[in-house]
Coordinates of C-alpha atoms in Angstrom, one line a residue:
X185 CA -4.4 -23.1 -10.3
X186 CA -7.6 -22.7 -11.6
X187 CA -8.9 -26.1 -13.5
X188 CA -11.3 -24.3 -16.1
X189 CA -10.4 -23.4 -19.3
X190 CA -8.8 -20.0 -19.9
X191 CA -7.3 -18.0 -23.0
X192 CA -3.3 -18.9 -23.7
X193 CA -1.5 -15.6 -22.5
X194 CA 0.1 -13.8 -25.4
X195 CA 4.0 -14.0 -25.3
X196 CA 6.6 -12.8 -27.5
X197 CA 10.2 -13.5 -26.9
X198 CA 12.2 -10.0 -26.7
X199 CA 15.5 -8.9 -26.3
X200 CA 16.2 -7.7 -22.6
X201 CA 14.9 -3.7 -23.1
X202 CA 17.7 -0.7 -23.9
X203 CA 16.7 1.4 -21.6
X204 CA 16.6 -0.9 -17.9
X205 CA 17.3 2.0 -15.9
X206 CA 15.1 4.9 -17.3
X207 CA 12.3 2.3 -17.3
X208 CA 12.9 1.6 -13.6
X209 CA 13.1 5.1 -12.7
X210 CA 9.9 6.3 -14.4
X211 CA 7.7 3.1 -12.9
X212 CA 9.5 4.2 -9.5
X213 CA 8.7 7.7 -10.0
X214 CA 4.9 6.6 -10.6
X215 CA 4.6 5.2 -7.2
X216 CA 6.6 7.7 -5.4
X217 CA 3.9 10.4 -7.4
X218 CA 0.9 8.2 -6.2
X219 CA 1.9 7.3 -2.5
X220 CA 2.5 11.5 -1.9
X221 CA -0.8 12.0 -3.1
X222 CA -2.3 10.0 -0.3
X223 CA -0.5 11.9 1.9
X224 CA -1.1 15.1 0.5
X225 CA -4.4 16.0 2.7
X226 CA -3.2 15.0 5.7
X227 CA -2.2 18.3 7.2
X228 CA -5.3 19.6 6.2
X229 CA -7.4 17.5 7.3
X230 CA -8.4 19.1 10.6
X231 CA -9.0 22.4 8.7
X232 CA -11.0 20.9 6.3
X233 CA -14.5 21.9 7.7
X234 CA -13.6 25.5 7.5
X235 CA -12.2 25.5 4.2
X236 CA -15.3 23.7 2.5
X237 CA -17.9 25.1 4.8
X238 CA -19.1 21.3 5.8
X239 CA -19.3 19.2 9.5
X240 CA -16.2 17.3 10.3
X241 CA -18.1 14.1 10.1
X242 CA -18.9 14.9 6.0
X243 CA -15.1 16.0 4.9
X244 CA -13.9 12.9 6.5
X245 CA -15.3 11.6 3.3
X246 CA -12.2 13.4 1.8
X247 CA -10.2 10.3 3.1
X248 CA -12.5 8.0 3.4
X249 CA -13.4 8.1 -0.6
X250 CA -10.0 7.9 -1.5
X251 CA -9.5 4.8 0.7
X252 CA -12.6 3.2 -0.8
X253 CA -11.7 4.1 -4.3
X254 CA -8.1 2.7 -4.3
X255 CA -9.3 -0.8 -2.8
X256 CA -11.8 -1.2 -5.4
X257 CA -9.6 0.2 -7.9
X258 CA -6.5 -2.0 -7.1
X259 CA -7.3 -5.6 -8.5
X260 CA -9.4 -4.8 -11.2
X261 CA -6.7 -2.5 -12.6
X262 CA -4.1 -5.2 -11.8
X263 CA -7.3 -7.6 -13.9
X264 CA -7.3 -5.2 -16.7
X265 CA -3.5 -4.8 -16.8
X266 CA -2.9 -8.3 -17.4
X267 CA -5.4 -8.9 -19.9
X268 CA -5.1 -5.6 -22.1
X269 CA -1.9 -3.9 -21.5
X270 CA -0.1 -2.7 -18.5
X271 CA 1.8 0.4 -19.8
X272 CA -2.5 0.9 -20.8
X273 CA -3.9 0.8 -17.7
X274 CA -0.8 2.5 -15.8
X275 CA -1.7 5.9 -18.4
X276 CA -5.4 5.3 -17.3
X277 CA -4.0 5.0 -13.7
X278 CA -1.9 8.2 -13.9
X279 CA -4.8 10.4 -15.7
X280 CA -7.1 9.4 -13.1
X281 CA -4.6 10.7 -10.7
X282 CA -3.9 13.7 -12.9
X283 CA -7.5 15.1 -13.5
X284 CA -8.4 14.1 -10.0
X285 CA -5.9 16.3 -8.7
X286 CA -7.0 18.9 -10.6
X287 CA -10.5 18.8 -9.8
X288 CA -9.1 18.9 -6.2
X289 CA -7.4 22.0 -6.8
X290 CA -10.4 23.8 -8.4
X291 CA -12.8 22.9 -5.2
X292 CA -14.1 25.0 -2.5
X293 CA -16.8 22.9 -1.8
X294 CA -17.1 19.4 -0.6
X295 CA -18.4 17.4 -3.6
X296 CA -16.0 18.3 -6.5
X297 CA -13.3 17.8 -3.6
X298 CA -15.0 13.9 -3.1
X299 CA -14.9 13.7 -6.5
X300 CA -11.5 14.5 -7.0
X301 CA -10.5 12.3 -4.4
X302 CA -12.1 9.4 -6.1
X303 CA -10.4 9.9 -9.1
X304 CA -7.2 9.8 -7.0
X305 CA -7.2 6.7 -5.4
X306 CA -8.0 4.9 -8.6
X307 CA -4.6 5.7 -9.4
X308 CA -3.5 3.0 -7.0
X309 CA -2.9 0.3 -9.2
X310 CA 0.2 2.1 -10.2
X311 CA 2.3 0.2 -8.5
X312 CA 1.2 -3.5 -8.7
X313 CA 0.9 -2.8 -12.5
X314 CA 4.7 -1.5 -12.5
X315 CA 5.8 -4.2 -10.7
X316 CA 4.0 -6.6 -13.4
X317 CA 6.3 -5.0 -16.1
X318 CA 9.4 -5.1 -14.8
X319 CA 8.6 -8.8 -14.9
X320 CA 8.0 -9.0 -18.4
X321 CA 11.0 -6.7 -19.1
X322 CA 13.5 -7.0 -16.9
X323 CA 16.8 -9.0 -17.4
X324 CA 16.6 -11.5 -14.8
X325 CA 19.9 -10.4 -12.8
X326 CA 17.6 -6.9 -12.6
X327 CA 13.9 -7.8 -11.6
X328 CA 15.3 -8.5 -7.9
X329 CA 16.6 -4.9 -7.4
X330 CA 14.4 -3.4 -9.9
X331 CA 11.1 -4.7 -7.6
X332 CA 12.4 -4.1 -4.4
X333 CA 12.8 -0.1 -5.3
X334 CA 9.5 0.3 -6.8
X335 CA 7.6 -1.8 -3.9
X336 CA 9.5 0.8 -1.8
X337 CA 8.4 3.9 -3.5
X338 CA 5.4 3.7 -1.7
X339 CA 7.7 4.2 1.3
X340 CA 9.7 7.1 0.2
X341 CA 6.3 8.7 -1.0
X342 CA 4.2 8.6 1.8
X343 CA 7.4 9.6 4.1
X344 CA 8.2 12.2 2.4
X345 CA 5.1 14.1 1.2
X346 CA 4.2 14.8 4.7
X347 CA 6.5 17.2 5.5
X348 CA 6.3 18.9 1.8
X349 CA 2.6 19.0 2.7
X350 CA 3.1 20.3 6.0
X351 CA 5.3 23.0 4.9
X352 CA 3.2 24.3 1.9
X353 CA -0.2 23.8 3.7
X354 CA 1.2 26.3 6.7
X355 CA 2.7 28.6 4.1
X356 CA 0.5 28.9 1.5
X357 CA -3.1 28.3 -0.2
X358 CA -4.1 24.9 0.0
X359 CA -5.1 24.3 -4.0
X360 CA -1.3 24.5 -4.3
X361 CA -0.9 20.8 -2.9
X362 CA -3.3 19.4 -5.8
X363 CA -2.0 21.6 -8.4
X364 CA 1.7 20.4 -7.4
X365 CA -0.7 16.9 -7.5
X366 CA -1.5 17.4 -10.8
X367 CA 1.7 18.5 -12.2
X368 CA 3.3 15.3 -10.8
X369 CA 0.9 13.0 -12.3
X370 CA 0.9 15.1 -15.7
X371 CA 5.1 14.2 -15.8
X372 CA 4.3 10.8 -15.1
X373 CA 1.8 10.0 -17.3
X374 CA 4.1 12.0 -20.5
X375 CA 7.2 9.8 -19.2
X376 CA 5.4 6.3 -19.2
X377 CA 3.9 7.2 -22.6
X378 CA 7.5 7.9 -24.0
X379 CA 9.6 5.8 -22.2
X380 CA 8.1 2.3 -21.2
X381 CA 7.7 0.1 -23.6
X382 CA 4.3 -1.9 -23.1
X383 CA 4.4 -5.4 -22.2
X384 CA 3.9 -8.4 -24.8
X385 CA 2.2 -10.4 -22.3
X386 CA -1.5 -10.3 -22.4
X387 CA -4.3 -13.4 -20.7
X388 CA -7.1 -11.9 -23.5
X389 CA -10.4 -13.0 -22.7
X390 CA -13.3 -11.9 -21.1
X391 CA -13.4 -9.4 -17.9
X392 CA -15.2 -11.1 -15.5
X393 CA -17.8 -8.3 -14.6
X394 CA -20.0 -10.0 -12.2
X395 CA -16.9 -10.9 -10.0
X396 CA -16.0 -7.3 -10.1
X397 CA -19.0 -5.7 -9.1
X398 CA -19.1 -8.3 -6.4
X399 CA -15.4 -8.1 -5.2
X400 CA -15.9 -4.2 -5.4
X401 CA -19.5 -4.3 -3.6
X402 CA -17.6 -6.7 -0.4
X403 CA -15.0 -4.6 0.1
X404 CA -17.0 -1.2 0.4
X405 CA -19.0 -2.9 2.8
X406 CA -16.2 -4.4 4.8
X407 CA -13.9 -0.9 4.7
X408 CA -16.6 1.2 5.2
X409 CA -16.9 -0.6 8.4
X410 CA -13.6 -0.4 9.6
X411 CA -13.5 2.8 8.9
X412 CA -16.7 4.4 10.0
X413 CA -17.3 1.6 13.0
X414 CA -15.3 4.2 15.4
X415 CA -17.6 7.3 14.2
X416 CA -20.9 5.2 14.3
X417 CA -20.4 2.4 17.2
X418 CA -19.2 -0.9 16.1
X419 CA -22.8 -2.0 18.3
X420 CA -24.4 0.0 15.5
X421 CA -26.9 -1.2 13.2
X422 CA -25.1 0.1 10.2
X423 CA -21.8 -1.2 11.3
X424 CA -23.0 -4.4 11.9
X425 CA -25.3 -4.8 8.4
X426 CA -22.2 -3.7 7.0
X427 CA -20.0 -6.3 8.2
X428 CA -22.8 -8.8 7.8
X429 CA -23.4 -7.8 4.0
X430 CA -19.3 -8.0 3.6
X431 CA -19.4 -11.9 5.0
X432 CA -22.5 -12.6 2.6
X433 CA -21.4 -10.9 -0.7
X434 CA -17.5 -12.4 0.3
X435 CA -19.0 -16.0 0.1
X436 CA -21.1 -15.1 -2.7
X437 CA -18.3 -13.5 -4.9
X438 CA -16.0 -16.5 -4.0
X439 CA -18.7 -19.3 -5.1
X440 CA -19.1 -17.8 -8.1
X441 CA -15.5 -17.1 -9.2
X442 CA -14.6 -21.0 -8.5
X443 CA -17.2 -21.4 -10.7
X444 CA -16.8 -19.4 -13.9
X445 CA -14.0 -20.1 -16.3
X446 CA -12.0 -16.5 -16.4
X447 CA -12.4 -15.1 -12.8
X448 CA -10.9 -11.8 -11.6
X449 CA -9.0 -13.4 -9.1
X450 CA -7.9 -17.3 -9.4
X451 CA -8.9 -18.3 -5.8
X452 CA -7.3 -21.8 -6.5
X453 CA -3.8 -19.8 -7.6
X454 CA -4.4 -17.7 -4.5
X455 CA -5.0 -20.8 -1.8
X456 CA -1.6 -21.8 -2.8
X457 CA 0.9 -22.0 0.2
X458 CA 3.5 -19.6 -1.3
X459 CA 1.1 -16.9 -2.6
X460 CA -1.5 -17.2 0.2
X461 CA 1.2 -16.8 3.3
X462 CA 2.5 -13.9 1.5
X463 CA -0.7 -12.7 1.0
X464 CA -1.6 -12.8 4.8
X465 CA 2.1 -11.5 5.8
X466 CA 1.0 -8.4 3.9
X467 CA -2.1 -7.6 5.5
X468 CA 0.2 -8.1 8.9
X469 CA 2.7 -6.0 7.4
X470 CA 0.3 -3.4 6.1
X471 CA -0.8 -3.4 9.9
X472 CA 2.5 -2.8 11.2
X473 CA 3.5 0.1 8.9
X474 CA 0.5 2.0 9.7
X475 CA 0.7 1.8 13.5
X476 CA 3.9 3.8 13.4
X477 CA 2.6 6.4 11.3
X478 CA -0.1 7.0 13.5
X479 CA 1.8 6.7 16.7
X480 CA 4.6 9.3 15.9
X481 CA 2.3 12.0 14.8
X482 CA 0.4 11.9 17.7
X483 CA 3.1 11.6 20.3
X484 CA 4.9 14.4 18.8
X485 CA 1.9 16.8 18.6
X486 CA 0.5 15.8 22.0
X487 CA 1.5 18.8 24.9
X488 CA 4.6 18.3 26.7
X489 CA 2.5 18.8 29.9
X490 CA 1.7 15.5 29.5
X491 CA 4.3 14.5 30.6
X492 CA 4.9 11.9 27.7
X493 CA 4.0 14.6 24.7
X494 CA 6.4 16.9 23.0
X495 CA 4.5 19.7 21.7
X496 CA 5.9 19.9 18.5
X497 CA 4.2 21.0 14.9
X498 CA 3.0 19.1 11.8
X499 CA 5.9 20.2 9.8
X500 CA 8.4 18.7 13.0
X501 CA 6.4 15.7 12.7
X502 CA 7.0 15.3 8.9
X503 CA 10.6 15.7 9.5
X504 CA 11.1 13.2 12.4
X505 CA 9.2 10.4 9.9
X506 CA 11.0 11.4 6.7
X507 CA 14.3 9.7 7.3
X508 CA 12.2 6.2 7.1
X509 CA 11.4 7.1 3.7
X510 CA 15.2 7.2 2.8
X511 CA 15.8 4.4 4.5
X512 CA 13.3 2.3 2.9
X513 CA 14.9 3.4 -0.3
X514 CA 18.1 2.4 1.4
X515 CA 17.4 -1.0 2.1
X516 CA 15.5 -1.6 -1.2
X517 CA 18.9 -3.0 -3.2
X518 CA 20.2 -4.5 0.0
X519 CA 16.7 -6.8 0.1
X520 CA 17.0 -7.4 -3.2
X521 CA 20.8 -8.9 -3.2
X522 CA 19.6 -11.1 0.1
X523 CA 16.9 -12.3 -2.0
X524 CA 19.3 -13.2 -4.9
X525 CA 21.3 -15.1 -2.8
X526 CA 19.0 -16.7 -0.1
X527 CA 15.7 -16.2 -1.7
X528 CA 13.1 -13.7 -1.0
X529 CA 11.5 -16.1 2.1
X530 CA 14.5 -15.0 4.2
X531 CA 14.4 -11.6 3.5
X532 CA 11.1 -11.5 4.7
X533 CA 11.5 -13.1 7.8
X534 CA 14.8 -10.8 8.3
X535 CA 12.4 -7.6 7.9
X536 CA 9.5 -9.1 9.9
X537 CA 12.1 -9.4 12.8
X538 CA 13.6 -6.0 12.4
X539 CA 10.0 -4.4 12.5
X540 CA 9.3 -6.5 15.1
X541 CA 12.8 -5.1 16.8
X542 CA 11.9 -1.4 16.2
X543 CA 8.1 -1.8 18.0
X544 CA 9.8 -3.2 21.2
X545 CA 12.4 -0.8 21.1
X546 CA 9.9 1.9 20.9
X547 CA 8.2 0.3 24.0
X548 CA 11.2 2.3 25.9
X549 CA 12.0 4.9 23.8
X550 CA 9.4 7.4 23.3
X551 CA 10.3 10.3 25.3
X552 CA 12.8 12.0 22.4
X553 CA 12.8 13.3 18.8
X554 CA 15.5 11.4 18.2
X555 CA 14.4 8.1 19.7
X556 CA 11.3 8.2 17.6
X557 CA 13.5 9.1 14.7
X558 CA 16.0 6.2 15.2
X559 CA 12.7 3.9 15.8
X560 CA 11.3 5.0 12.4
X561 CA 14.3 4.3 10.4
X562 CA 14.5 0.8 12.2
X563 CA 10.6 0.3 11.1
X564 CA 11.4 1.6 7.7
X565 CA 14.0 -0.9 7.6
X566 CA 12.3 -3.7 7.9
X567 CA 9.3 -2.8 6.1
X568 CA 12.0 -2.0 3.1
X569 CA 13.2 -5.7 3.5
X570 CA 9.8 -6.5 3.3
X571 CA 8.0 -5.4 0.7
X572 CA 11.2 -5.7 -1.8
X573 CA 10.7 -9.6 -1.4
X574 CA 6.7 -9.9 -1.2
X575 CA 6.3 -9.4 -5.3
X576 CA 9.2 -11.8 -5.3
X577 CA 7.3 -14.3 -3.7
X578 CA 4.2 -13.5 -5.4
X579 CA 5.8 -13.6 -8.7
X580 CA 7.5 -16.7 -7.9
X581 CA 4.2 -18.8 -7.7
X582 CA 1.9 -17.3 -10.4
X583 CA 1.9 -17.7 -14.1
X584 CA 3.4 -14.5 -15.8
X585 CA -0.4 -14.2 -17.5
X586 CA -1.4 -13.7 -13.8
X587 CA 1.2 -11.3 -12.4
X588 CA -0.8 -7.9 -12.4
X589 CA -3.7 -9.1 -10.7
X590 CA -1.9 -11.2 -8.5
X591 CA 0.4 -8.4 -7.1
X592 CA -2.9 -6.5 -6.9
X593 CA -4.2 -8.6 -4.6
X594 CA -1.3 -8.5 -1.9
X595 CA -1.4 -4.8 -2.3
X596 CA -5.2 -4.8 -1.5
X597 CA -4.3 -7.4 1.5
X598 CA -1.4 -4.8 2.5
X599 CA -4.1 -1.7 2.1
X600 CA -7.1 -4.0 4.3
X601 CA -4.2 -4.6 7.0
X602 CA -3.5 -1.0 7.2
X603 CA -7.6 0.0 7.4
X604 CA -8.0 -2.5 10.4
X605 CA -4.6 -1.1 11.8
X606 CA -6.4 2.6 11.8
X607 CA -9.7 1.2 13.3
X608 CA -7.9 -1.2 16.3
X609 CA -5.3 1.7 16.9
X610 CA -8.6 4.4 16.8
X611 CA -10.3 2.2 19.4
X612 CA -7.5 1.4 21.5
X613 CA -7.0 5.6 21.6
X614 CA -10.6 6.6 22.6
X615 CA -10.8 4.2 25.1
X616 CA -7.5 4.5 27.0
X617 CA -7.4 8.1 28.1
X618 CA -5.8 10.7 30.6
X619 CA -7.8 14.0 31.7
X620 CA -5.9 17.0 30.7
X621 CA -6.8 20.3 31.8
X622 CA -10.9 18.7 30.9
X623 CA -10.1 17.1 28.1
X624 CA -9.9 13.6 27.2
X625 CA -6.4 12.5 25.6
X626 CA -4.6 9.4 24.6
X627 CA -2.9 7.7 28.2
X628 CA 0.8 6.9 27.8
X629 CA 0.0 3.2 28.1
X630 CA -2.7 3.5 25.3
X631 CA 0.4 4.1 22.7
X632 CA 2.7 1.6 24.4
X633 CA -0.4 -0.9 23.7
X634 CA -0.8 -0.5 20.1
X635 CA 3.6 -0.6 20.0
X636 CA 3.2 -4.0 21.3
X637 CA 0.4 -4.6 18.8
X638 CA 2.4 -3.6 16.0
X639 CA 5.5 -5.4 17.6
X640 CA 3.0 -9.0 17.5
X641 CA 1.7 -8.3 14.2
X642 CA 5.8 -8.4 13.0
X643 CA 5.5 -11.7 14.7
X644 CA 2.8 -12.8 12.8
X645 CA 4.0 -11.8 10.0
X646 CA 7.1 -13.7 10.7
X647 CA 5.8 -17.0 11.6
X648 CA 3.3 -17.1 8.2
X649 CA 6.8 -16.4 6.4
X650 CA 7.9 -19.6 8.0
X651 CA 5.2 -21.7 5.9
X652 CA 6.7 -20.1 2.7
X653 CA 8.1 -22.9 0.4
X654 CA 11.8 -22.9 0.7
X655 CA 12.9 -22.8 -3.2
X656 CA 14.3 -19.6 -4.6
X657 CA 11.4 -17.5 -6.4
X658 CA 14.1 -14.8 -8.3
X659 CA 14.4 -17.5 -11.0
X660 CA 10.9 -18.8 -11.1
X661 CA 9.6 -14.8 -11.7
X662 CA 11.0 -15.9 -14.9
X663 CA 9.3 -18.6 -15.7
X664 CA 11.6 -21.1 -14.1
X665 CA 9.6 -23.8 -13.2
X666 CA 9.4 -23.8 -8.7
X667 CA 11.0 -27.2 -8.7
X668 CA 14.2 -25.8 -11.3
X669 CA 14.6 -22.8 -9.0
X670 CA 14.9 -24.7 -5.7
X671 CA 17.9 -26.4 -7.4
X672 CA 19.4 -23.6 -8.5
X673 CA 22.6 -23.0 -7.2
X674 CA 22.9 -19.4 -5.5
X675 CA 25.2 -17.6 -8.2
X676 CA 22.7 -18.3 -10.7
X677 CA 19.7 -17.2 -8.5

C-alpha cells in the first residue's frame, strides 16, 4: 500500500441493486462482444494482402495494432474507471469498439483498416472495468458467481467467434464481420447506458499522466518485440533496442510512480504477496491458454500426408475449439461455489492442475478430431476455474478505490503472457521443421514441445498459487478486512 497521500475514495452506502441478473448479463455480454472482435480477423488474415492490395509483412499490422492498442488501453481505462466512473469509461470502451468496427467495415485499404483496429482494441478494458462493478454492486452471496462468468466471457468469445468468422468470411464479403462488429458493440453500448447503474465509488484526484505515457511507451516497446522479434531476428538491432528501451523506460516509469503521490498503478499494493502471485499466475495462465489456440489450428489444417496433420478447413477448426468456449461458461458457477467454500486460492490451484492435465494428455492424443476436442474442453476447464477466481484474489487484497486498475493490471499480465506465448510457440515452429513435398513445415515433435511448454507453464502457475495467502478473499471483495475473512466460517464465505 502506497505510503503517500491520496484522495479518500467516494462511497455511498446503497441497497443491493434490483436488477442483479440483467446487470450481469449485459457486463457479460460486453466481454463476450469484445473477445469475438479479436477473433474476428483471424480467418482472414492470410487473405489480407489481397484484399488491401498491401505486402504480408504491412497487414500484419492489422493484428499487431490491435494487440498494441488493447495493452496500452487496459490499465489506464481500468485508472480512469476507478477515478471517474466505470459505467463512463465502459460506454467510452464500447464506442471505441463500435466506431472502430465501423471504420473497419468501410476499408479497402490498409490504413483506415489500422485505424479501425486501434479503435478496437481500446475496447479492452471492458472487462476489468465490469468486473470492478459487480464489486461495488453486487450482493455479496453474488460477486463470486457473478465474476467468475464475466472473467469467462472472454472464453466463450474468443471460442466461439472463430467459427462464426470462419463461416461468414468463406461465405460472404468480408465488411460483413465488422458490420456484425459494429452492430454488437452498438447493442452493448445502448444496454450498459440503460441498464447498469454507475458505480458510487470514485478515488478522484489527479490522472497521473507522466506514468501513463511511460507505462504506455514500455509496453510498445516490449510487445512490439515479442511480436515482431520472429519477422525481424531477435539478433536484430531493432529487436534488441526495443527490448533494451522496454528495460530502461520499465525502471524509469517504476522510480517515478514510487515517487509521486497518485500513481497509475500502486507498485507497493502490487508487490503484495496475494496480488503479485496472482498477477504472475496470469501471465502463466495467459501463456497456457494461448498455446492451445495456436496448436489446434495448426494441427488440424496441416495435410494429412504428414502423417500427423488432418487436412481439415478453418471453419472444422472453429468447430473442434468451440466446445471450450461452452465449457468455460460451464465451469464459471462451478469455480465460483469452490471459491465460496474453500476460497478462490484452491480453485486456482484446481484449474492450474487441470490445464496442466489437459497439455500432457494432449502429449498422446493428437492424432483425432475428437481427441483434440476432448483436450480443449479439458483446457477450457481449467482455464474456466481459473480466471473465475483471479479477480477474486485480486479483489481480495486491494482497496475497493483500487479495484479497476488493479484488475487491469492482471488482465495486461494475462495479455503479456499470451504475446510471449505466440513469440516462444512462433520460434519453436520455424525452427523445428519436416520437408514436405519442398516445403518447410512444423515437425510432429515441434507441437509436442510447446504441449509440454504449456503443460510447465500450468505448473508454474500452480506452484505461484501456492504462495497465495490462505484466508478467504469472497468476503474481503467486500471490504472485509483479510484478517476477518480468514476467520470466517465457510457458510458465511
Amino acid at each position: 500500500m502506497s505510503d503517500k497521500t491520496t484522495p479518500p475514495a467516494t462511497t455511498a452506502a446503497s441497497a443491493p441493486p434490483k436488477n442483479p441478473n440483467v446487470i450481469v448479463a449485459v457486463l457479460a455480454f460486453a466481454g463476450i462482444v469484445v473477445s469475438l472482435m479479436q477473433t474476428l480477423v483471424i480467418p482472414i488474415v492470410p487473405e489480407l494482402p489481397r484484399l488491401l492490395n498491401a505486402p504480408a509483412s504491412d497487414t500484419a499490422w492489422a493484428v499487431t495494432a490491435t494487440l498494441l492498442a488493447a495493452a496500452v488501453a487496459t490499465p489506464i481505462a481500468g485508472r480512469l474507471g476507478d477515478m471517474y466512473g466505470k459505467r463512463r469509461m465502459l460506454l467510452t470502451s464500447l464506442a471505441a469498439l463500435t466506431i472502430g468496427s465501423v471504420a473497419v467495415a468501410l476499408s479497402d485499404s490498409l490504413t483506415p483498416m489500422i485505424i479501425g483496429r486501434v479503435l478496437q482494441g481500446l475496447s479492452a478494458g471492458v472487462i476489468p472495468l465490469g468486473l470492478s462493478i459487480m464489486r461495488d454492486e453486487m450482493p455479496a452471496e453474488r460477486l463470486a458467481s457473478s465474476t467468475a462468468l464475466m472473467s469467462a466471457s472472454l472464453g466463450i468469445g474468443a471460442a466461439l467467434g472463430l467459427p462464426i468468422a470462419a463461416f461468414v468470411a468463406d461465405n460472404f464479403d468480408w465488411h460483413i464481420l465488422f458490420w456484425a462488429s459494429a452492430a454488437l458493440g452498438a447493442v452493448a453500448f445502448v444496454t450498459m447506458l440503460l441498464l447498469v447503474p454507475e458505480s458510487k465509488v470514485r478515488s478522484g484526484g489527479r490522472f497521473d499522466l507522466i506514468g501513463g505515457l511511460g507505462l504506455a511507451g514500455g509496453l510498445v516497446c516490449l510487445l512490439l518485440a515479442i511480436s515482431k522479434g520472429g519477422d525481424w531476428g531477435w539478433a536484430d538491432g531493432t529487436t534488441l533496442g526495443l527490448f533494451a528501451a522496454a528495460v530502461v523506460v520499465f525502471l524509469s516509469w517504476g522510480f517515478f510512480e514510487l515517487r509521486t503521490a497518485q500513481p497509475l498503478v500502486d507498485l507497493r499494493t502490487t508487490a503484495r504477496p496475494q496480488v503479485l502471485f496472482t498477477n504472475l499466475a496470469g501471465l502463466a495462465f495467459g501463456f497456457s491458454l494461448f498455446a492451445m489456440q495456436l496448436i489446434v489450428p495448426q494441427l488440424l489444417q496441416l495435410p494429412e500426408q504428414t502423417g500427423y496433420g488432418l487436412g481439415e478447413d478453418l471453419l472444422t477448426v472453429g468447430l473442434v475449439l468451440a466446445p471450450q468456449g461452452l465449457i468455460v461458461m460451464v465451469a464459471a458457477p462451478l469455480s465460483s461455489k469452490i471459491s465460496q467454500a474453500k476460497g478462490p486460492k484452491l480453485t486456482l490451484m484446481i484449474g492450474a492442475l487441470i490445464v496442466a492435465a489437459g497439455y500432457a494428455l494432449n502429449i498422446v492424443m493428437m492424432s483425432e478430431i475428437w481427441q483434440l476436442v476432448l483436450v480443449s474442453c479439458i483446457i477450457g476447464t481449467g482455464i474456466g476455474f481459473a480466471y473465475g477466481a483471479l479477480p477474486m484474489l485480486i479483489m481480495g487484497a486491494v482497496p475497493v478505490s483500487e479495484t479497476g486498475a488493479a484488475n487491469a493490471f492482471n488482465t495486461l499480465m494475462r495479455s503479456i503472457g499470451t504475446s510471449i506465448a505466440s513469440a516462444a510457440s512462433g520460434v519453436i515452429l520455424a525452427q523445428m521443421t519436416t520437408d514436405f513435398a519442398g516445403h518447410a513445415l512444423p515437425s510432429e515433435d515441434s507441437f509436442k514441445v510447446i504441449m509440454a511448454i504449456g503443460c510447465g507453464a500450468a505448473l508454474v502457475a500452480l506452484l505461484l498459487s501456492s504462495f497465495l495467502p490462505r484466508h478467504r478473499a469472497v468476503a474481503a471483495a467486500h471490504g472485509v478486512p483479510a484478517a476477518a475473512a480468514a476467520e470466517t466460517p465457510a457458510h458465511q464465505a
